[in-house]
Short mmCIF file of C-alpha atoms and ligand atoms in Angstrom, two decimals:
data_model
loop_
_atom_site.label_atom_id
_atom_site.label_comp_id
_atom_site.label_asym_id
_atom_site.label_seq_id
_atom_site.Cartn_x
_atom_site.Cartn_y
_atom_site.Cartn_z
CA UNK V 27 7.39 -1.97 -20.76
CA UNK V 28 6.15 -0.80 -23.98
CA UNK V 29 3.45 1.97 -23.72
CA UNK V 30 2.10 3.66 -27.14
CA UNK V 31 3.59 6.83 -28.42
CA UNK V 32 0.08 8.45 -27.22
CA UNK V 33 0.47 6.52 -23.96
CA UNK V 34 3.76 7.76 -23.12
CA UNK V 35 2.69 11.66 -24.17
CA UNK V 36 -0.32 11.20 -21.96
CA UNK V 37 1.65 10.34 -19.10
CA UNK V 38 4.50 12.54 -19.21
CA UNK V 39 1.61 15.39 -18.95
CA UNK V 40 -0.04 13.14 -16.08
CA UNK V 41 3.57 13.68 -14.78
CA UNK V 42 4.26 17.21 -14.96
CA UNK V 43 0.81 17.97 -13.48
CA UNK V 44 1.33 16.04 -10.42
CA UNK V 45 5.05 17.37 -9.91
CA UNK V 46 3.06 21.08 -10.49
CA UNK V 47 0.24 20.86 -7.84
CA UNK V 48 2.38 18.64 -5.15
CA UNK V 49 5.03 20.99 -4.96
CA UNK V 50 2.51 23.65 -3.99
CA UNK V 51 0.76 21.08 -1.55
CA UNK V 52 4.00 19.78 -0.05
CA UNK V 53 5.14 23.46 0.92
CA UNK V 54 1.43 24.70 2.16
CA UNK V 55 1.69 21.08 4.88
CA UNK V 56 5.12 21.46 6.09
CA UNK V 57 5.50 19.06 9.46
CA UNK V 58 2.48 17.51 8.62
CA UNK V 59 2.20 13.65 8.23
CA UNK V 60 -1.15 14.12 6.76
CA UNK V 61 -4.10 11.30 6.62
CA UNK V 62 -7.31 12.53 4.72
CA UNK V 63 -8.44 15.98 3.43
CA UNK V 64 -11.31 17.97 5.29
CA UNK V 65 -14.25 19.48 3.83
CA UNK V 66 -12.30 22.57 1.64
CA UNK V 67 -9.61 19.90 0.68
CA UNK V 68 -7.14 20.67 3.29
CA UNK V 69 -5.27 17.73 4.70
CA UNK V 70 -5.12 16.89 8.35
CA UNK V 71 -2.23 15.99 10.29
CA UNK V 72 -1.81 12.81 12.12
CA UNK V 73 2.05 13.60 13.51
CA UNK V 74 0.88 14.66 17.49
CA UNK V 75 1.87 11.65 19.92
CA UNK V 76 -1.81 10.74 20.80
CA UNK V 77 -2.10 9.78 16.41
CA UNK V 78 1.41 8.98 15.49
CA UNK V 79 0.91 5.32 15.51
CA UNK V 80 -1.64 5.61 12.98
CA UNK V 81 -0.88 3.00 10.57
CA UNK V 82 -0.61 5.14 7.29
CA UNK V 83 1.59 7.49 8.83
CA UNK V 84 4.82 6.10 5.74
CA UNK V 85 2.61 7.20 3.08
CA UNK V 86 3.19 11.24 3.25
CA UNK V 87 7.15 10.28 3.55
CA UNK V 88 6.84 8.34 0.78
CA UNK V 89 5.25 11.17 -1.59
CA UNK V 90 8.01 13.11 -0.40
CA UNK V 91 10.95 10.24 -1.41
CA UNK V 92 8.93 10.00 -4.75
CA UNK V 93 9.20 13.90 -5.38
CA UNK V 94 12.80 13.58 -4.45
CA UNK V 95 13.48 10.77 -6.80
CA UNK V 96 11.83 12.46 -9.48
CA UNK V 97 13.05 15.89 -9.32
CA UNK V 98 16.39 15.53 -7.18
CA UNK V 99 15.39 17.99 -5.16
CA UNK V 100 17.23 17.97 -1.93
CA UNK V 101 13.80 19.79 -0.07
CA UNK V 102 12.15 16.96 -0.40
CA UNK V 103 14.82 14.95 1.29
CA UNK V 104 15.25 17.52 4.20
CA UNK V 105 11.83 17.48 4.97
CA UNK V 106 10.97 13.64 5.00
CA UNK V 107 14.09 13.34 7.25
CA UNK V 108 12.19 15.98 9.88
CA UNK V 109 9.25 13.44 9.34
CA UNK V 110 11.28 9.99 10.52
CA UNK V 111 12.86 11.65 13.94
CA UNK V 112 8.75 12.20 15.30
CA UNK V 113 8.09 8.32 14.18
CA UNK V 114 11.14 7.90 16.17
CA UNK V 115 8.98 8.54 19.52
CA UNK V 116 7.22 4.76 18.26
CA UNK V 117 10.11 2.95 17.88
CA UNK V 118 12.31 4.36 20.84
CA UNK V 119 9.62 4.56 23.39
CA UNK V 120 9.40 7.98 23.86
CA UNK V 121 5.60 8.19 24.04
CA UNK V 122 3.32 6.38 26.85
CA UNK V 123 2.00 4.23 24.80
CA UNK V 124 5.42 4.00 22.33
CA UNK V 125 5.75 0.41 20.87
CA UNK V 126 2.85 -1.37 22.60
CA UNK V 127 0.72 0.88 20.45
CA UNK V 128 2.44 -0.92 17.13
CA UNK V 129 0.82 -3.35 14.54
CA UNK V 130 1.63 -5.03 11.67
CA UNK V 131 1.57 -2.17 9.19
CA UNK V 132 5.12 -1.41 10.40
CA UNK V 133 5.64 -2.51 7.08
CA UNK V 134 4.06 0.64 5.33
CA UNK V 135 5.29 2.86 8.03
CA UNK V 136 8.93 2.23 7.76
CA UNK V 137 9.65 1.03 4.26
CA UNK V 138 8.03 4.32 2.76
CA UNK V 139 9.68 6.66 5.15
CA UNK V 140 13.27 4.87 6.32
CA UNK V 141 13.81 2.25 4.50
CA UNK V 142 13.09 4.21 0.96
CA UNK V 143 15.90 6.80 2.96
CA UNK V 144 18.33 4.10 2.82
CA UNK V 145 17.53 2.91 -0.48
CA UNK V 146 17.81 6.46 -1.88
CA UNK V 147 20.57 7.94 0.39
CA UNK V 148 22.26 5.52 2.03
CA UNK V 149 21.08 6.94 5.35
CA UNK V 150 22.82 4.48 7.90
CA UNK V 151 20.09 6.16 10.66
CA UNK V 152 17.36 5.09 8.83
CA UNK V 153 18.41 1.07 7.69
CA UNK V 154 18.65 0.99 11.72
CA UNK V 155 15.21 2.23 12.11
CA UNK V 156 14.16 -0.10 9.24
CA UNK V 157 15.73 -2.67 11.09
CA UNK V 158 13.97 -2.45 14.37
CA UNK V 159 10.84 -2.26 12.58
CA UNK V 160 11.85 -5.63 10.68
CA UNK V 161 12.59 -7.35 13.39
CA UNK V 162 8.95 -6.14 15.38
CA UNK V 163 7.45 -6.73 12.63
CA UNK V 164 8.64 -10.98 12.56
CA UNK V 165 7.69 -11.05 16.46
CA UNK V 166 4.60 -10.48 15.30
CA UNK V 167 5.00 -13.93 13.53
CA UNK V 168 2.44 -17.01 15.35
CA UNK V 169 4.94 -20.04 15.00
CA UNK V 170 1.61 -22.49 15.73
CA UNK V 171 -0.23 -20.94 12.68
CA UNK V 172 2.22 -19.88 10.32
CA UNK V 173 0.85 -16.44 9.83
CA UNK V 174 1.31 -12.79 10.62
CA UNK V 175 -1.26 -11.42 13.48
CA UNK V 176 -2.53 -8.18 12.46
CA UNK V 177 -3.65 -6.66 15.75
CA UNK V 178 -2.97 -6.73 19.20
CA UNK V 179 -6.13 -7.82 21.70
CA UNK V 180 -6.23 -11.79 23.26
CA UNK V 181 -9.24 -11.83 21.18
CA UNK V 182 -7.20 -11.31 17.91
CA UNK V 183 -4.52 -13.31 18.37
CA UNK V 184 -6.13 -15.36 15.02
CA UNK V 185 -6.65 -12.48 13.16
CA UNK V 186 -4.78 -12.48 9.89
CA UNK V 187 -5.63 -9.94 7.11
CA UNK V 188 -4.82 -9.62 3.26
CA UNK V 189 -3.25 -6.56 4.02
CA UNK V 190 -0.12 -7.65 5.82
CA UNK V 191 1.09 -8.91 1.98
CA UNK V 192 2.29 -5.44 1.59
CA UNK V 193 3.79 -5.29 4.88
CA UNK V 194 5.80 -7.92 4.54
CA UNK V 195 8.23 -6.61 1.91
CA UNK V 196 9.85 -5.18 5.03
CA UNK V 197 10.92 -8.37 5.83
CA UNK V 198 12.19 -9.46 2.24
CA UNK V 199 13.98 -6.12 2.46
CA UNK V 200 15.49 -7.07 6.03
CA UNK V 201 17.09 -10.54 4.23
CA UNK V 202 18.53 -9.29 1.48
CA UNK V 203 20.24 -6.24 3.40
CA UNK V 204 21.39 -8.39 6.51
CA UNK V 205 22.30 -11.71 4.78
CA UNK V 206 20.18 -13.37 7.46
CA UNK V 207 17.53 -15.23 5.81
CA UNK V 208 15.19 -15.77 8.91
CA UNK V 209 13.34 -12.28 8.03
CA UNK V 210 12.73 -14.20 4.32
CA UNK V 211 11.32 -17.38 5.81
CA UNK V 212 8.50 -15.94 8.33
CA UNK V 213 7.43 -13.60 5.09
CA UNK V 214 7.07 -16.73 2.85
CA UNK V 215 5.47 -18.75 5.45
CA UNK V 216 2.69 -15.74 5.89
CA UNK V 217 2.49 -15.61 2.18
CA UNK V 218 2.36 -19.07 1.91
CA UNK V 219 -0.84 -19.06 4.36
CA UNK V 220 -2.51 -16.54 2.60
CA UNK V 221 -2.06 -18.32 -0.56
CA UNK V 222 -3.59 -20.59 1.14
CA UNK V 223 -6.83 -19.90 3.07
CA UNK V 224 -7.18 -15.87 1.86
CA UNK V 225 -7.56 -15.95 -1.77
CA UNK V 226 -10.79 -17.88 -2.83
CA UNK V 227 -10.70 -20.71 -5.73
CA UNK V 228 -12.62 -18.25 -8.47
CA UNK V 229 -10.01 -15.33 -7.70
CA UNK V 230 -11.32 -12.97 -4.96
CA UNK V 231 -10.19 -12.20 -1.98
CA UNK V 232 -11.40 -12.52 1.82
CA UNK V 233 -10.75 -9.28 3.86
CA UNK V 234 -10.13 -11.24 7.50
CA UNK V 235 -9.33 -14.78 8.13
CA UNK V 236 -9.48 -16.03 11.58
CA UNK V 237 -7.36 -19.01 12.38
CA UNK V 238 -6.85 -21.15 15.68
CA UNK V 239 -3.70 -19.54 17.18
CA UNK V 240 -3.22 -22.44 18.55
CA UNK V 241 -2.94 -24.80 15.55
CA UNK V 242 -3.36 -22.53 12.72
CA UNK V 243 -6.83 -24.05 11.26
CA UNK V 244 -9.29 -21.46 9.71
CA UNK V 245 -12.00 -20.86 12.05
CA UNK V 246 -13.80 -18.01 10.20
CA UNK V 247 -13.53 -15.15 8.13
CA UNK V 248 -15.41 -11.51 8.50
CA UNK V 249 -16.66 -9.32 6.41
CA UNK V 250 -13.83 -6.50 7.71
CA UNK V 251 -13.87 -3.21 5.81
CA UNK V 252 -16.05 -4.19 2.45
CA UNK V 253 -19.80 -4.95 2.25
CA UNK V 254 -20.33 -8.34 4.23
CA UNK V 255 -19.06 -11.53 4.76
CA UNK V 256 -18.11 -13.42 1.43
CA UNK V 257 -17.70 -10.34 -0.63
CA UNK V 258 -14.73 -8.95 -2.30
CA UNK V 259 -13.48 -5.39 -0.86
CA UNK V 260 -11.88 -4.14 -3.85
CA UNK V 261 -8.83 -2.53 -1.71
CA UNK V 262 -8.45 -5.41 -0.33
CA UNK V 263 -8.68 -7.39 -3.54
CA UNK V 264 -5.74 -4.89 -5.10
CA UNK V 265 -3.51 -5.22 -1.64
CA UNK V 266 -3.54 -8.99 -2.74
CA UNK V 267 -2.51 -8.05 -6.54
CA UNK V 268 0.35 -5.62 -5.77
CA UNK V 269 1.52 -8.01 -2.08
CA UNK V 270 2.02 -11.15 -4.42
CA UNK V 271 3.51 -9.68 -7.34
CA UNK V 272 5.85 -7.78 -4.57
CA UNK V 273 6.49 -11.65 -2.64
CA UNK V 274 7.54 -12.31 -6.39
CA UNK V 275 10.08 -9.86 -6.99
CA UNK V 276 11.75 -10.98 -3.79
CA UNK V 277 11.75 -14.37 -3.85
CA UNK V 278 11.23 -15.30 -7.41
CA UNK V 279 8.67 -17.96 -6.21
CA UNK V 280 6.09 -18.71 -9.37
CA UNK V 281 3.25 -19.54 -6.97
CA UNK V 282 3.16 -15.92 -6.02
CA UNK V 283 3.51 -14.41 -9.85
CA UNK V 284 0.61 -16.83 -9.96
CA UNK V 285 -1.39 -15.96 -7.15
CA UNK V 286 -1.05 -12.48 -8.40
CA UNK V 287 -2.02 -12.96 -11.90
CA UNK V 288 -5.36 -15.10 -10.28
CA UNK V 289 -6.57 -12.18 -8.02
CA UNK V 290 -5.59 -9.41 -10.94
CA UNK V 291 -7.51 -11.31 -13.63
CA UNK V 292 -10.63 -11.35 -11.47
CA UNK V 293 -10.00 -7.35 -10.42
CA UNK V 294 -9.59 -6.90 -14.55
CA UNK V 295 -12.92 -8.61 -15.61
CA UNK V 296 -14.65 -7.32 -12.40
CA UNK V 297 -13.66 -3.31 -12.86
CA UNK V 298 -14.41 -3.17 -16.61
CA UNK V 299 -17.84 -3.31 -15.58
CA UNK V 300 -17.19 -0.18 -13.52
CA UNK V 301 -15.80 1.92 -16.14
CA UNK V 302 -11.64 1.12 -14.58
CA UNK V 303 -13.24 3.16 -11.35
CA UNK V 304 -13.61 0.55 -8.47
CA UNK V 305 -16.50 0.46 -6.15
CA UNK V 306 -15.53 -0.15 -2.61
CA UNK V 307 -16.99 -3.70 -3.39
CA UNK V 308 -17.40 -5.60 -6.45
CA UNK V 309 -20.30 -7.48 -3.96
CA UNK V 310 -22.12 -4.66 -2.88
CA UNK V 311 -25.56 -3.29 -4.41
CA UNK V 312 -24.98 -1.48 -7.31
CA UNK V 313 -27.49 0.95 -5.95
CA UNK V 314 -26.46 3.09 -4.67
CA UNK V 315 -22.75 2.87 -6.11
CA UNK V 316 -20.05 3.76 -3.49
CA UNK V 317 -16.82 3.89 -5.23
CA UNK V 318 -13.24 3.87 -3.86
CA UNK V 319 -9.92 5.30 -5.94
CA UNK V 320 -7.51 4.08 -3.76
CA UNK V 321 -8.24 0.40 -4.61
CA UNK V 322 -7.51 1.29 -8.19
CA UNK V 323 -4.45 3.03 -7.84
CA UNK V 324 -3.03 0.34 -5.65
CA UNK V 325 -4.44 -1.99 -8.16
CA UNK V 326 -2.66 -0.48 -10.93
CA UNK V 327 0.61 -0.70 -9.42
CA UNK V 328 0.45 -4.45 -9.03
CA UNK V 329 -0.30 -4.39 -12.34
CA UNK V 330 2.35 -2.88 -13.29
CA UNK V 331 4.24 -5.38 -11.22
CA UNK V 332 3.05 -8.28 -12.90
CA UNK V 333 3.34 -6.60 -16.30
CA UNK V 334 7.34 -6.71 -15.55
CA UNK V 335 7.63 -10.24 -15.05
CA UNK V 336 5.34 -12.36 -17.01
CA UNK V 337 6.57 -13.31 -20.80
CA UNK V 338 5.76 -10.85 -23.65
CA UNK V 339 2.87 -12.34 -24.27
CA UNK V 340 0.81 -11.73 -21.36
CA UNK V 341 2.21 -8.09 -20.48
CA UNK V 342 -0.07 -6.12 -22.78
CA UNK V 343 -3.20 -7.46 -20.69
CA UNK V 344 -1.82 -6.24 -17.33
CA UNK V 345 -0.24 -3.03 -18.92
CA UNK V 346 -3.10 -2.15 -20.75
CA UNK V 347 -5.35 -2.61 -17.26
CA UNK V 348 -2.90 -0.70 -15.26
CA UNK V 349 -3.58 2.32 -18.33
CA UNK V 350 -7.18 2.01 -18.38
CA UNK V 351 -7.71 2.22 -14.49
CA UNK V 352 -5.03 5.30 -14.63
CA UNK V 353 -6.67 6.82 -17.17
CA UNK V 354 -9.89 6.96 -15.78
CA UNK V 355 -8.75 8.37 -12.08
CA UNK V 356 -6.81 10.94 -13.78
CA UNK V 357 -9.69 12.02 -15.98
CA UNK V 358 -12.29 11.71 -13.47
CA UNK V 359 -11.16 11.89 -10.16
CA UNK V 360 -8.24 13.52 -9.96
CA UNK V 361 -8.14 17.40 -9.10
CA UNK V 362 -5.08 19.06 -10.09
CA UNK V 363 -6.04 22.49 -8.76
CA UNK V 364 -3.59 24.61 -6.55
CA UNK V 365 -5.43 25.11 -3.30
CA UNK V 366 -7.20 21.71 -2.61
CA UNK V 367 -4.34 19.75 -1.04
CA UNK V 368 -5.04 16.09 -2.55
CA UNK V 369 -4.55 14.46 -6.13
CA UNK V 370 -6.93 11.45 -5.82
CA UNK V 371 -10.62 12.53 -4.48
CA UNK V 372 -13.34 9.90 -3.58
CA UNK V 373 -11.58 7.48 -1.37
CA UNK V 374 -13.24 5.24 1.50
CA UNK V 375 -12.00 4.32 4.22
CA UNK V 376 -14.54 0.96 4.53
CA UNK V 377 -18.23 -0.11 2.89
CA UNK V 378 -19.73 1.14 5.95
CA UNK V 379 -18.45 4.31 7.44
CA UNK V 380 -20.15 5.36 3.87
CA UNK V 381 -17.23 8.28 4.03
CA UNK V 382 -15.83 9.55 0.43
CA UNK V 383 -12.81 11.59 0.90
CA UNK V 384 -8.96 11.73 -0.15
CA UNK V 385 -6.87 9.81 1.87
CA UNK V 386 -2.99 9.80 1.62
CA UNK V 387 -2.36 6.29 0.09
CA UNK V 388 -4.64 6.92 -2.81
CA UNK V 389 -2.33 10.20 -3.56
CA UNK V 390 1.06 8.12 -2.79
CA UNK V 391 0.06 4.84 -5.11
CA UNK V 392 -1.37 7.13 -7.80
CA UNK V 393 1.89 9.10 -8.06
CA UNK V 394 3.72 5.79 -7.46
CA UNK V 395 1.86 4.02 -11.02
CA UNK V 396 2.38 7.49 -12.43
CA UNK V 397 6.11 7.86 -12.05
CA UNK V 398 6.58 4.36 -12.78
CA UNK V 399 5.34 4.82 -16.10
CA UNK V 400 7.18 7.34 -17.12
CA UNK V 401 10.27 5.55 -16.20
CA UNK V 402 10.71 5.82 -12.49
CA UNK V 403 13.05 2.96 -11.75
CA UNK V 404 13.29 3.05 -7.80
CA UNK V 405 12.36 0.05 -5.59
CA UNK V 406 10.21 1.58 -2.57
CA UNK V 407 9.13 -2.04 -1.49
N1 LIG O 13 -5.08 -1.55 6.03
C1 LIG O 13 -6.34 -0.97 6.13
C2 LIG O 13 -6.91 -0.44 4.87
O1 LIG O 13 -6.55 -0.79 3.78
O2 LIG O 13 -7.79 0.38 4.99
#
């Protein structure tokens, strides 16, 4: 990728910064698998049995593989390991409600925590875990509708989200490490579904999708975390840009560069207007304006993504996005004081819980799109 001289200066500083105030953070929350920051900036901890399932409970792990693969620094390592033996309790059953409390974000669970072990140590513990949460993760697969259920509930036995594109990666990652190519075929056939009935004809995305789990036909799609039915959650949006571009890279399938490229050039044209900072939806009333980081730094990594695989000609518009929406988080959200635990402030969890904090996935994608730049070459998906 070819960043300007200025570009690259800018973020090798970004870089330094974030190295400076997460080591400080990363010592003060030892044990911790942290979710969101309280009022004085100090994250909470979602690592007691009754929370542990929480679904973003890879994303601290992963920060801590990042800072590993960045500095070598062999804390990092020793700590994250601590981290996997409590998600342990999920997959061994060690807790009451142990795996009947699992979902499909398995996927962001394990590959951040485990399966980036593996990758990065060679940890023969952790490609088991990552294994077992592979193979959960395809039983989650509904063989009548060809897609990927989200939740558990009879009620939701439909429900498919735009999320689960970044879960499946664990799956793509199950393939190529077994040899056994059934992991690869249920991923491709969710993909291919999503392709399919999630992504809308002008470029946007819908958040749910309920199908008949008995045949598979669409039957209706909600509203889920953005403003209302028919609009375009912008995390959502970005989980689309970053899940295709990621189905790419594993199977090489142009539909999915494709279906990338249609969801980032709407998220490009829509965020300009927005100064690079998303709002938590590009269909919401611009009065008064809620805004959400995390869709931006997600969004940027997609971009990124893309950026690596399209021909020369096209990478400059999906670089240059991925710089512009960087730029602007770093110089106006980010808060690289020592003492308030987060990188990333004004996050949202959805449109209507109306709550603006940090939450850990904006800090782990931001660093991720950070590193990245500066020539981070390691594969967490
Ligand atoms: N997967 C739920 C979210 O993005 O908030």
């Amino acid at each position: 990728m070819s960043l300007s001289e200025q570009d690259k200066s800018w973020v090798n500083d970004t870089c330094k910064k974030i190295l400076e105030k997460m080591s400080g953070s990363i010592r003060r929350n030892e044990g911790k698998i942290p979710y969101s920051t309280d009022e004085n900036g100090i994250y909470d901890d979602k690592s007691s049995d009754k929370d542990i399932m929480w679904w973003t409970n890879g994303f601290w792990e992963g920060i801590l593989w990042l800072m590993y693969a960045q500095t070598g620094d062999s804390y990092y390592k020793d700590k994250e390991n601590q981290l996997e033996s409590i998600l342990d309790k999920l997959l061994l059953g060690e807790i009451d409600s142990g795996i009947d409390s699992l979902h499909h974000d398995v996927g962001f669970m394990w590959l951040l925590s485990s399966v980036a072990n593996y990758r990065l140590t060679g940890n023969k513990q952790s490609r088991t875990r990552g294994i077992i949460a592979a193979n959960y993760l395809s039983s989650r697969f509904n063989i009548k509708g060809n897609y990927i259920v989200a939740w558990d509930g009879k009620e939701r036995q439909g429900w498919s989200i735009i999320d689960t594109m970044m879960n499946i990666p664990l799956l793509y990652w199950a393939s190529e490490e077994t040899g056994y190519d059934r992991y690869r075929y249920i991923a491709m056939a969710h993909a291919d579904k999503t392709l399919e009935n999630i992504i809308r004809s002008d470029g946007s995305v819908n958040h749910i999708m309920i199908y008949n789990p008995e045949t598979g036909e669409t039957m209706e799609t909600l509203g889920g975390q953005g403003y209302e039915v028919g609009s375009s959650w912008t995390r959502g949006q970005a989980w689309a840009i970053y899940g295709f571009a990621l189905s790419y890279l594993h199977t090489s399938e142009g539909r999915y560069l494709e279906g990338a490229k249609k969801v980032a050039n709407y998220f490009l044209a829509a965020v300009a207007e927005y100064d690079y900072i998303p709002p938590i939806d590009f269909r919401s009333p611009k009065e008064p304006l809620y805004i959400d980081t995390t869709a931006g730094a997600i969004a940027a990594n997609g971009l990124l993504e893309i950026a690596k695989h399209v021909p020369d000609y096209e990478k400059e518009q999906y670089l240059n996005g991925a710089v512009k929406i960087l730029k602007a988080l770093t110089d106006k959200q980010c808060d690289f004081t020592d003492g308030i635990d987060s990188l990333l402030q004004n996050g949202s969890e959805a449109y209507h819980t109306n709550k603006h904090m940090s939450i850990i996935y904006g800090d782990y994608f931001y660093m991720e799109a950070i590193f990245r730049m500066n020539g981070l070459e390691v594969n967490m998906w």
